[in-house]
Structures are given as C-alpha cells and as structure tokens.
C-alpha cells in the first residue's frame, strides 16, 4: 500500500491540499482510511483553505459517512519574503478526520 | 451604535464575509466586541472561507489578544442552479469568537 504517496506507517496520515482538483485529495483521504488509518489530517494554507473544506465535505458526505470531523484548528504561518522585506503572514487550517 | 451594520441587540453578532478587503471585516468584529458583544460569529462560504480565517487571525493576533476561538463548524449549503439543472454544493464555515 504505497499508492498516491500515502504512507500507512503511523495511525495519522496528513493530506496537504494544493492546487490540484478536489477529487485528487478526496481520493488520497479515502485511500488512507482504506489503508488502515484511524485519523487523517487535512492541512491547507492561504487560498487552498476553501478547497480543504470542500475535500472534507465530499469525503464525509459522499464517500465515508462514518468519518467525523474530530478537530479543526486555525493558525498563521510566517513566510520569509524573497526581497528581504517584511515577512508576510498566511493563514492555515488543519482538519482532523476520525473514523 | 448602528455602525457598519452590526446590531448589538443580541449577545452574539454575525459577521458575514464577502469580497471586501479583510480589514473591513476585522473592523466589523472589533466594533461588535467594543459594542458589548460576548460572542462574534464569523461566517463565510465558498472562496471567502480563506478570507474568514484571515479575519479571525488578524483580530486575535493584532487587535484583541483576549479573544479566543471557541468553536469552528464546517458544512455544505445547496445552491439552486439558475438553469434548473442539478443543485450545486458550496462549503461553509462558521467561526465563533468569544471574549
């Protein structure tokens, strides 16, 4: 079970949301649960945050109704700017799904 | 106290996030707390969700450090399509801030 970059070594897998279509990340979550994970952590920052919510809603409403949102955390990451100016802040979210 | 559309009639005020700059909504939250609100509920859907997180992070990190995130809920709203086709789904978030 080494598909889609999901490593079932620990009980909690992380799915980092980027710019790909929502269904790619939905599949990564489902694969992770089917691989035996008890928890999947969906992480995103910046504009990808709304896509992270989409992923979670599709997973639990369409595919895995027994999966619950156990925790939602928000925060801020500091990004060093490329021009050596002031660092810019970007918002983050981490949604923990539990089966 | 009827500024910025914030009504201090109840203990909980809602700030609905749209397409305006983040600081507009930050000001609405601050005004609401200064008007005596114990809780402010920040709501958004679709692509505005990431802006909602930005608003919450700016409020509590830069302006009101005593404000805590007491609850985060996510969900799905169904939008009737204009062409009478299948309804489309949009993700929603509601972040409750408590002073």
CSV table of C-alpha atoms in Angstrom, one decimal:
chain,number,residue,atom,x,y,z
A,1,UNK,CA,0.0,0.0,0.0
A,2,UNK,CA,2.2,2.8,-1.2
A,3,UNK,CA,-0.2,4.4,-3.6
A,4,UNK,CA,-0.7,8.2,-4.0
A,5,UNK,CA,2.1,9.0,-1.6
A,6,UNK,CA,0.1,8.0,1.4
A,7,UNK,CA,2.3,6.2,3.9
A,8,UNK,CA,0.4,3.9,6.3
A,9,UNK,CA,3.3,3.8,8.8
A,10,UNK,CA,1.6,5.8,11.5
A,11,UNK,CA,-2.0,5.9,12.6
A,12,UNK,CA,-2.4,9.5,11.5
A,13,UNK,CA,-1.8,10.5,7.8
A,14,UNK,CA,-1.6,14.0,6.6
A,15,UNK,CA,-3.1,15.2,3.3
A,16,UNK,CA,-1.7,18.6,2.2
A,17,UNK,CA,-4.1,20.5,0.0
A,18,UNK,CA,-2.6,22.3,-3.0
A,19,UNK,CA,-3.9,23.5,-6.4
A,20,UNK,CA,-5.0,20.1,-7.8
A,21,UNK,CA,-8.7,19.2,-8.3
A,22,UNK,CA,-10.7,18.5,-5.2
A,23,UNK,CA,-11.2,14.8,-6.2
A,24,UNK,CA,-7.4,14.1,-6.1
A,25,UNK,CA,-7.3,14.9,-2.4
A,26,UNK,CA,-10.6,13.1,-1.7
A,27,UNK,CA,-9.1,10.0,-3.2
A,28,UNK,CA,-5.9,10.5,-1.1
A,29,UNK,CA,-8.1,10.6,2.1
A,30,UNK,CA,-10.1,7.6,1.1
A,31,UNK,CA,-7.0,5.6,0.3
A,32,UNK,CA,-5.5,6.5,3.6
A,33,UNK,CA,-8.6,5.3,5.5
A,34,UNK,CA,-8.8,2.1,3.5
A,35,UNK,CA,-5.1,1.5,4.3
A,36,UNK,CA,-6.0,1.3,7.9
A,37,UNK,CA,-5.5,4.9,9.2
A,38,UNK,CA,-7.7,5.8,12.2
A,39,UNK,CA,-7.1,9.5,11.6
A,40,UNK,CA,-6.4,11.7,8.5
A,41,UNK,CA,-5.3,15.2,8.9
A,42,UNK,CA,-6.2,17.6,6.1
A,43,UNK,CA,-3.9,20.6,6.0
A,44,UNK,CA,-4.0,23.8,3.9
A,45,UNK,CA,-2.9,27.4,3.9
A,46,UNK,CA,-3.9,30.5,2.0
A,47,UNK,CA,-6.4,30.2,-0.8
A,48,UNK,CA,-6.3,26.4,-0.6
A,49,UNK,CA,-8.2,26.6,2.7
A,50,UNK,CA,-11.6,26.7,1.0
A,51,UNK,CA,-10.6,23.6,-1.1
A,52,UNK,CA,-9.7,21.8,2.1
A,53,UNK,CA,-13.2,22.3,3.4
A,54,UNK,CA,-14.5,21.0,0.1
A,55,UNK,CA,-12.4,17.9,0.4
A,56,UNK,CA,-13.6,17.2,3.9
A,57,UNK,CA,-17.3,17.7,3.0
A,58,UNK,CA,-17.1,15.4,-0.1
A,59,UNK,CA,-15.3,12.7,1.9
A,60,UNK,CA,-17.8,12.5,4.7
A,61,UNK,CA,-21.0,13.3,2.7
A,62,UNK,CA,-20.5,11.3,-0.4
A,63,UNK,CA,-18.0,8.5,0.4
A,64,UNK,CA,-17.4,7.8,4.0
A,65,UNK,CA,-20.4,8.7,6.2
A,66,UNK,CA,-18.8,7.1,9.3
A,67,UNK,CA,-16.0,9.6,9.2
A,68,UNK,CA,-16.4,12.5,11.7
A,69,UNK,CA,-14.6,15.8,12.0
A,70,UNK,CA,-12.8,15.4,15.3
A,71,UNK,CA,-10.9,18.7,15.4
A,72,UNK,CA,-10.4,21.9,13.5
A,73,UNK,CA,-7.5,24.2,14.2
A,74,UNK,CA,-6.6,27.5,12.5
A,75,UNK,CA,-3.3,29.4,12.7
A,76,UNK,CA,-0.8,31.7,11.0
A,77,UNK,CA,2.5,30.8,9.2
A,78,UNK,CA,5.1,33.4,8.6
A,79,UNK,CA,6.6,33.3,5.1
A,80,UNK,CA,10.0,35.0,4.6
A,81,UNK,CA,9.7,37.4,1.7
A,82,UNK,CA,12.0,36.9,-1.2
A,83,UNK,CA,13.2,40.5,-1.3
A,84,UNK,CA,14.3,40.6,2.3
A,85,UNK,CA,11.5,42.8,3.3
A,86,UNK,CA,8.9,42.3,6.0
A,87,UNK,CA,7.8,38.7,6.4
A,88,UNK,CA,4.2,38.0,5.1
A,89,UNK,CA,1.6,36.1,7.1
A,90,UNK,CA,-0.5,33.3,5.7
A,91,UNK,CA,-3.4,31.6,7.4
A,92,UNK,CA,-3.5,27.9,7.9
A,93,UNK,CA,-6.1,25.2,8.7
A,94,UNK,CA,-5.8,21.7,10.0
A,95,UNK,CA,-8.9,19.5,10.0
A,96,UNK,CA,-8.6,16.1,11.7
A,97,UNK,CA,-10.9,13.4,10.4
A,98,UNK,CA,-11.5,10.3,12.5
A,99,UNK,CA,-13.2,7.1,11.5
B,1,UNK,CA,-24.4,52.0,18.0
B,2,UNK,CA,-25.6,51.2,14.5
B,3,UNK,CA,-22.3,51.4,12.7
B,4,UNK,CA,-21.2,49.1,9.9
B,5,UNK,CA,-24.4,47.1,10.0
B,6,UNK,CA,-23.5,45.5,13.3
B,7,UNK,CA,-26.6,45.2,15.5
B,8,UNK,CA,-25.8,44.9,19.2
B,9,UNK,CA,-29.2,43.7,20.1
B,10,UNK,CA,-28.2,40.2,21.0
B,11,UNK,CA,-25.2,38.8,22.7
B,12,UNK,CA,-23.9,37.1,19.5
B,13,UNK,CA,-23.3,39.1,16.4
B,14,UNK,CA,-22.7,37.6,13.0
B,15,UNK,CA,-20.1,39.0,10.5
B,16,UNK,CA,-20.7,37.6,7.0
B,17,UNK,CA,-17.5,37.5,4.9
B,18,UNK,CA,-17.8,38.6,1.3
B,19,UNK,CA,-15.4,40.0,-1.3
B,20,UNK,CA,-14.3,43.2,0.5
B,21,UNK,CA,-10.8,43.7,2.0
B,22,UNK,CA,-10.0,41.7,5.1
B,23,UNK,CA,-9.7,44.9,7.2
B,24,UNK,CA,-13.4,45.8,6.6
B,25,UNK,CA,-14.5,42.6,8.4
B,26,UNK,CA,-11.8,42.9,11.1
B,27,UNK,CA,-13.2,46.4,11.9
B,28,UNK,CA,-16.8,44.9,12.0
B,29,UNK,CA,-15.6,42.3,14.5
B,30,UNK,CA,-13.8,44.8,16.7
B,31,UNK,CA,-16.8,47.2,16.6
B,32,UNK,CA,-19.0,44.4,17.6
B,33,UNK,CA,-16.9,43.4,20.6
B,34,UNK,CA,-16.5,47.1,21.7
B,35,UNK,CA,-20.3,47.4,21.5
B,36,UNK,CA,-20.6,44.8,24.2
B,37,UNK,CA,-20.9,41.6,22.3
B,38,UNK,CA,-19.6,38.5,24.2
B,39,UNK,CA,-19.5,36.4,21.0
B,40,UNK,CA,-19.0,37.2,17.4
B,41,UNK,CA,-19.7,34.6,14.7
B,42,UNK,CA,-17.7,34.9,11.5
B,43,UNK,CA,-19.4,33.2,8.6
B,44,UNK,CA,-18.3,32.5,5.1
B,45,UNK,CA,-18.9,30.2,2.2
B,46,UNK,CA,-17.0,29.1,-1.0
B,47,UNK,CA,-13.8,31.0,-1.8
B,48,UNK,CA,-14.5,33.6,1.0
B,49,UNK,CA,-13.6,30.9,3.6
B,50,UNK,CA,-9.9,31.6,3.4
B,51,UNK,CA,-10.6,35.3,4.0
B,52,UNK,CA,-12.7,34.4,7.1
B,53,UNK,CA,-9.6,32.7,8.6
B,54,UNK,CA,-7.5,35.7,7.7
B,55,UNK,CA,-10.1,38.0,9.5
B,56,UNK,CA,-10.1,35.8,12.7
B,57,UNK,CA,-6.3,35.6,12.8
B,58,UNK,CA,-5.9,39.4,12.4
B,59,UNK,CA,-8.5,40.1,15.0
B,60,UNK,CA,-7.0,37.9,17.7
B,61,UNK,CA,-3.3,38.3,16.9
B,62,UNK,CA,-3.1,42.0,16.1
B,63,UNK,CA,-6.0,43.7,17.9
B,64,UNK,CA,-7.8,41.7,20.5
B,65,UNK,CA,-5.5,39.1,22.1
B,66,UNK,CA,-8.1,38.2,24.8
B,67,UNK,CA,-10.4,36.9,22.1
B,68,UNK,CA,-10.4,33.1,21.7
B,69,UNK,CA,-11.8,30.8,19.0
B,70,UNK,CA,-14.5,28.9,20.9
B,71,UNK,CA,-15.9,26.9,18.1
B,72,UNK,CA,-15.3,26.1,14.4
B,73,UNK,CA,-18.0,24.4,12.3
B,74,UNK,CA,-18.0,23.4,8.7
B,75,UNK,CA,-20.9,22.4,6.4
B,76,UNK,CA,-22.4,22.4,3.0
B,77,UNK,CA,-25.1,24.7,1.5
B,78,UNK,CA,-27.1,23.7,-1.5
B,79,UNK,CA,-27.5,26.4,-4.1
B,80,UNK,CA,-30.3,26.0,-6.6
B,81,UNK,CA,-28.9,26.4,-10.1
B,82,UNK,CA,-30.2,29.1,-12.3
B,83,UNK,CA,-30.8,26.8,-15.3
B,84,UNK,CA,-32.9,24.4,-13.4
B,85,UNK,CA,-30.2,21.7,-13.5
B,86,UNK,CA,-28.7,19.9,-10.6
B,87,UNK,CA,-28.2,21.9,-7.5
B,88,UNK,CA,-24.6,22.9,-6.8
B,89,UNK,CA,-23.0,22.5,-3.3
B,90,UNK,CA,-20.9,25.1,-1.6
B,91,UNK,CA,-18.9,24.6,1.5
B,92,UNK,CA,-19.5,26.8,4.6
B,93,UNK,CA,-17.6,27.7,7.7
B,94,UNK,CA,-18.7,29.4,11.0
B,95,UNK,CA,-16.0,30.5,13.5
B,96,UNK,CA,-17.3,31.6,16.9
B,97,UNK,CA,-15.1,34.1,18.7
B,98,UNK,CA,-15.6,34.7,22.4
B,99,UNK,CA,-14.1,37.4,24.6
